[in-house]
């Protein structure tokens, strides 16, 4: 269903003052400052209900400090029309808008959803840099946290997987890259839908959001049918785990500085007396620093640790690990071609 807004729809004028004040306070708590013409917020607006609520709230809270973009991957026949409708709505609100189209070859192979997501963030990073936006805000909200928590718990995820998504992170490695921020993590889907309805807007409905084929859709249906699993409490649990993950990361950094000896193409790590989770994280960091750059996770890492604990040499992600008083990590020799 396309976006629908009558010509006399109230738009930002219908947003409750309490909601505007709440969004403004949430933003300042997250970003540490009020945006302005010299420090703009870039909004990623798809046309769905959550992103339209983000547009309305941000435009009402910080007029003249907001720009918007819609990333059109061209994966659905309706996407170009929906992007144009978002642009028309932004014009009515007074928010500059651009449509970004990543090249199809950037997400045509492999897991299309994952590659399309990566392409979307690259587009948004480039757009923010060109437009001078200090932040790029996306519309993840409380129910998203709860759904992600259930999806990952069902798969047996550990602490890192169960922890809530970060409220802010850099969009790229470059110095000065925009911050990707999620200012709606304390808002429920119902609260955001009420903002959009009050403005007289009918958002885009993505049919995949209710298709039982997708994990997230099934978790959404489960939450709706199970009042004993309130999304707000699951989201709070995920946030508590994020705090624990952050604290554990601080401990890992400290132990790495104290226990790691690095050479040009090797690392020595003293694992004596460490809890198993710290062993896992330090080993993963050492392997990532010498191998593919991505920290290994899951059962492969557990098997490697068990082997080294048993006095065996083990290999993972192109790195050989040898046991001893200190574990020795080095790149595996290249395989001989037959």
XYZ file of C-alpha atoms in Angstrom:
338
model
C 0.000 0.000 0.000
C 1.496 3.414 -0.916
C 1.851 6.325 1.487
C -1.393 8.264 1.808
C -1.766 11.756 3.278
C -4.682 14.029 2.512
C -3.842 17.527 1.314
C -5.256 18.950 4.548
C -3.551 16.382 6.809
C -2.061 18.153 9.864
C 1.374 16.439 9.603
C 3.888 17.767 12.167
C 1.325 20.155 13.630
C -0.589 17.171 14.999
C 2.327 15.705 16.958
C 1.632 16.052 20.673
C 3.825 18.501 22.525
C 4.672 15.807 25.069
C 5.939 13.531 22.286
C 8.061 16.325 20.817
C 9.557 17.083 24.233
C 10.205 13.383 24.836
C 11.951 12.969 21.481
C 14.030 16.091 22.074
C 15.118 14.805 25.498
C 15.908 11.344 24.098
C 17.972 12.929 21.349
C 20.026 15.117 23.676
C 20.638 12.147 26.000
C 21.897 10.128 23.024
C 23.827 12.734 21.032
C 24.852 15.064 23.836
C 23.788 18.211 22.001
C 20.989 19.905 20.104
C 21.384 19.758 16.302
C 21.338 22.897 14.193
C 22.143 24.192 10.687
C 25.847 23.487 11.282
C 25.244 19.996 12.696
C 22.401 18.410 10.749
C 20.533 15.162 11.369
C 20.178 12.912 8.333
C 17.118 10.668 8.516
C 16.800 7.311 6.748
C 13.114 7.220 5.759
C 11.723 4.184 3.939
C 8.054 5.127 4.077
C 7.182 2.541 6.719
C 5.404 3.603 9.879
C 8.458 3.719 12.152
C 10.581 5.819 9.800
C 7.686 8.198 9.090
C 7.274 8.701 12.842
C 10.999 9.456 13.052
C 10.594 12.026 10.266
C 7.619 13.711 11.939
C 9.168 13.779 15.418
C 12.582 15.016 14.266
C 11.107 17.697 12.002
C 8.864 18.917 14.824
C 11.613 18.825 17.467
C 14.430 20.304 15.394
C 13.081 22.325 12.449
C 15.760 23.501 9.989
C 18.198 20.872 11.321
C 16.876 17.816 9.456
C 17.451 16.300 6.020
C 16.179 12.928 4.776
C 17.047 10.172 2.316
C 15.306 7.080 1.010
C 17.435 4.174 -0.205
C 15.766 2.467 -3.167
C 17.364 -0.889 -3.965
C 14.844 -1.545 -6.723
C 14.040 -4.962 -5.270
C 10.272 -4.407 -5.434
C 8.255 -2.909 -8.316
C 6.667 -0.374 -5.964
C 9.906 0.924 -4.432
C 10.497 3.835 -6.833
C 6.950 5.120 -6.346
C 7.249 4.796 -2.575
C 10.540 6.721 -2.564
C 8.915 9.492 -4.614
C 6.002 9.630 -2.167
C 8.406 10.004 0.756
C 10.027 12.865 -1.146
C 6.660 14.558 -1.690
C 5.827 14.214 2.001
C 9.201 15.678 2.986
C 8.559 18.637 0.675
C 5.283 19.334 2.468
C 7.035 19.215 5.832
C 9.930 21.354 4.617
C 12.622 18.684 4.890
C 15.142 18.343 2.014
C 15.030 14.805 0.597
C 17.114 12.637 -1.735
C 16.605 9.186 -3.219
C 19.737 7.012 -3.054
C 20.110 4.057 -5.410
C 22.970 1.637 -4.708
C 24.353 -0.165 -7.772
C 22.605 -3.547 -8.190
C 25.912 -5.396 -8.405
C 26.630 -4.389 -4.796
C 23.944 -6.750 -3.492
C 23.048 -9.066 -6.369
C 24.860 -12.156 -5.045
C 24.929 -14.124 -1.824
C 22.512 -13.252 0.948
C 20.572 -10.468 -0.757
C 19.092 -9.063 2.468
C 22.471 -8.829 4.214
C 24.224 -7.374 1.170
C 21.397 -4.906 0.545
C 21.666 -3.765 4.177
C 25.410 -3.217 3.797
C 24.852 -1.329 0.529
C 22.209 0.829 2.236
C 24.605 1.856 4.988
C 27.352 2.646 2.462
C 24.926 4.865 0.546
C 23.845 6.621 3.726
C 27.451 7.167 4.810
C 28.365 8.730 1.446
C 25.211 10.864 1.455
C 25.848 12.113 4.995
C 29.434 13.026 4.142
C 28.369 14.925 1.015
C 25.510 16.697 2.810
C 27.511 17.525 5.920
C 25.196 15.587 8.231
C 26.744 14.809 11.598
C 24.297 11.999 12.378
C 22.269 9.486 10.402
C 19.191 8.445 12.380
C 17.347 5.193 11.738
C 14.031 4.082 13.170
C 14.774 0.899 15.115
C 12.448 0.816 18.106
C 11.581 -1.128 21.246
C 9.640 -3.923 19.538
C 12.572 -4.489 17.166
C 14.799 -5.074 20.207
C 12.350 -7.599 21.653
C 11.977 -9.456 18.343
C 15.752 -9.612 17.829
C 16.213 -10.888 21.380
C 13.770 -13.757 20.814
C 15.202 -14.615 17.391
C 18.720 -14.891 18.774
C 17.714 -16.675 21.971
C 15.986 -19.283 19.828
C 19.289 -19.883 18.028
C 21.213 -20.249 21.281
C 23.110 -16.973 20.993
C 25.616 -15.908 23.603
C 25.972 -12.579 25.351
C 27.080 -10.648 22.263
C 24.144 -11.909 20.232
C 21.522 -11.310 22.919
C 22.732 -7.808 23.761
C 20.666 -4.946 22.384
C 21.901 -3.147 19.292
C 24.096 -0.150 20.001
C 22.256 3.174 20.179
C 25.127 4.824 18.295
C 28.111 3.784 16.190
C 30.276 5.224 13.423
C 29.005 4.637 9.892
C 32.537 4.144 8.617
C 36.177 3.917 9.690
C 37.019 7.376 8.369
C 37.805 10.111 10.846
C 34.744 12.308 11.071
C 32.357 9.714 9.603
C 28.739 10.324 10.589
C 27.317 8.601 13.641
C 24.555 6.086 12.988
C 22.058 6.693 15.799
C 18.858 5.000 16.955
C 16.859 7.589 18.918
C 13.632 5.535 19.088
C 14.814 2.496 21.055
C 12.671 3.495 24.044
C 9.536 3.965 21.884
C 7.069 1.188 21.133
C 5.751 0.448 17.670
C 2.262 1.389 18.882
C 3.432 4.796 20.131
C 5.068 5.553 16.792
C 2.015 4.366 14.877
C -0.101 6.757 16.934
C 2.142 9.678 15.914
C 1.752 8.798 12.235
C -2.009 8.338 12.532
C -2.383 11.680 14.335
C -0.625 13.348 11.402
C -3.175 11.898 8.992
C -0.694 9.647 7.184
C -1.147 6.038 6.105
C 2.347 4.472 5.827
C 3.731 1.939 3.367
C 2.914 -1.641 4.349
C 5.682 -4.113 3.528
C 4.026 -7.542 3.104
C 7.176 -9.309 4.298
C 6.585 -7.869 7.787
C 3.717 -10.305 8.320
C 4.898 -13.250 6.200
C 5.419 -16.362 8.377
C 8.383 -17.325 6.230
C 10.575 -14.834 8.080
C 11.861 -15.282 11.634
C 11.116 -11.698 12.585
C 7.523 -11.980 11.397
C 7.042 -15.121 13.489
C 8.517 -13.466 16.568
C 6.285 -10.443 15.999
C 3.228 -12.704 15.899
C 4.422 -14.555 19.015
C 4.766 -11.314 20.974
C 1.334 -10.148 19.855
C -0.221 -13.435 20.997
C 1.687 -13.718 24.291
C 1.024 -10.919 26.780
C 3.280 -12.760 29.244
C 6.204 -11.651 27.030
C 5.907 -7.848 27.074
C 8.172 -6.280 24.472
C 9.237 -3.509 26.841
C 10.651 -5.990 29.369
C 12.420 -8.063 26.727
C 13.935 -4.881 25.323
C 15.051 -3.918 28.843
C 16.685 -7.328 29.276
C 18.514 -6.866 25.972
C 19.660 -3.446 27.155
C 20.958 -4.913 30.415
C 22.915 -7.475 28.418
C 24.324 -4.681 26.244
C 25.612 -3.010 29.428
C 27.180 -6.323 30.491
C 28.704 -6.750 27.030
C 30.202 -3.265 27.214
C 31.680 -3.981 30.645
C 33.110 -7.291 29.469
C 34.638 -5.564 26.459
C 36.402 -3.198 28.846
C 37.827 -6.169 30.770
C 38.976 -7.842 27.534
C 40.781 -4.654 26.471
C 42.565 -4.520 29.829
C 43.581 -8.188 29.752
C 44.748 -7.896 26.144
C 47.089 -5.045 27.068
C 48.405 -6.982 30.065
C 48.722 -10.465 28.534
C 49.354 -10.136 24.791
C 52.811 -9.921 23.258
C 52.621 -9.010 19.582
C 55.228 -9.567 16.900
C 55.097 -8.775 13.185
C 53.299 -11.984 12.289
C 52.573 -13.714 15.591
C 50.964 -13.212 18.970
C 51.635 -14.766 22.362
C 48.838 -14.822 24.932
C 49.020 -15.816 28.589
C 45.660 -17.492 29.266
C 46.516 -18.735 32.773
C 43.717 -18.428 35.316
C 41.235 -16.736 33.000
C 37.513 -17.553 32.906
C 36.486 -19.385 29.765
C 34.608 -16.423 28.282
C 37.712 -14.242 28.487
C 39.764 -17.024 26.871
C 37.227 -17.138 24.022
C 37.306 -13.398 23.465
C 41.072 -13.020 23.682
C 41.621 -15.959 21.333
C 39.091 -14.505 18.893
C 40.868 -11.143 18.969
C 44.262 -12.728 18.343
C 42.915 -14.786 15.426
C 41.186 -11.751 13.922
C 44.383 -9.699 14.141
C 46.326 -12.326 12.167
C 43.669 -13.820 9.907
C 40.678 -12.533 7.980
C 40.050 -9.582 10.288
C 36.641 -10.867 11.417
C 36.627 -12.402 14.915
C 35.607 -16.085 14.775
C 32.572 -17.144 16.780
C 30.482 -20.158 17.622
C 31.319 -23.827 17.695
C 34.513 -23.505 15.638
C 36.075 -21.287 18.279
C 34.897 -23.618 21.057
C 36.484 -26.625 19.306
C 39.773 -24.764 18.892
C 39.906 -23.838 22.589
C 39.110 -27.416 23.630
C 41.888 -28.723 21.374
C 44.507 -26.276 22.659
C 43.455 -26.973 26.262
C 44.106 -30.662 25.495
C 47.630 -29.860 24.284
C 46.871 -30.057 20.562
C 47.745 -27.686 17.732
C 44.621 -26.266 16.092
C 43.825 -24.028 13.124
C 40.940 -21.608 12.630
C 40.345 -18.826 10.093
C 43.818 -19.221 8.644
C 45.599 -18.994 12.006
C 47.539 -21.809 13.732
C 47.335 -21.891 17.531
C 49.913 -23.832 19.537
C 49.570 -24.674 23.232
C 52.100 -23.844 25.906
C 52.582 -21.672 28.952
C 51.491 -18.962 26.552
C 49.359 -19.718 23.520
C 51.147 -19.003 20.243
C 49.140 -17.612 17.321
C 50.582 -17.358 13.802
C 49.264 -17.348 10.226
C 48.864 -20.844 8.824
C 51.316 -21.683 6.026
C 49.799 -21.574 2.536
C 48.427 -24.838 1.275
C 50.463 -26.586 -1.351
C 48.753 -26.711 -4.717
C 48.425 -30.169 -6.182
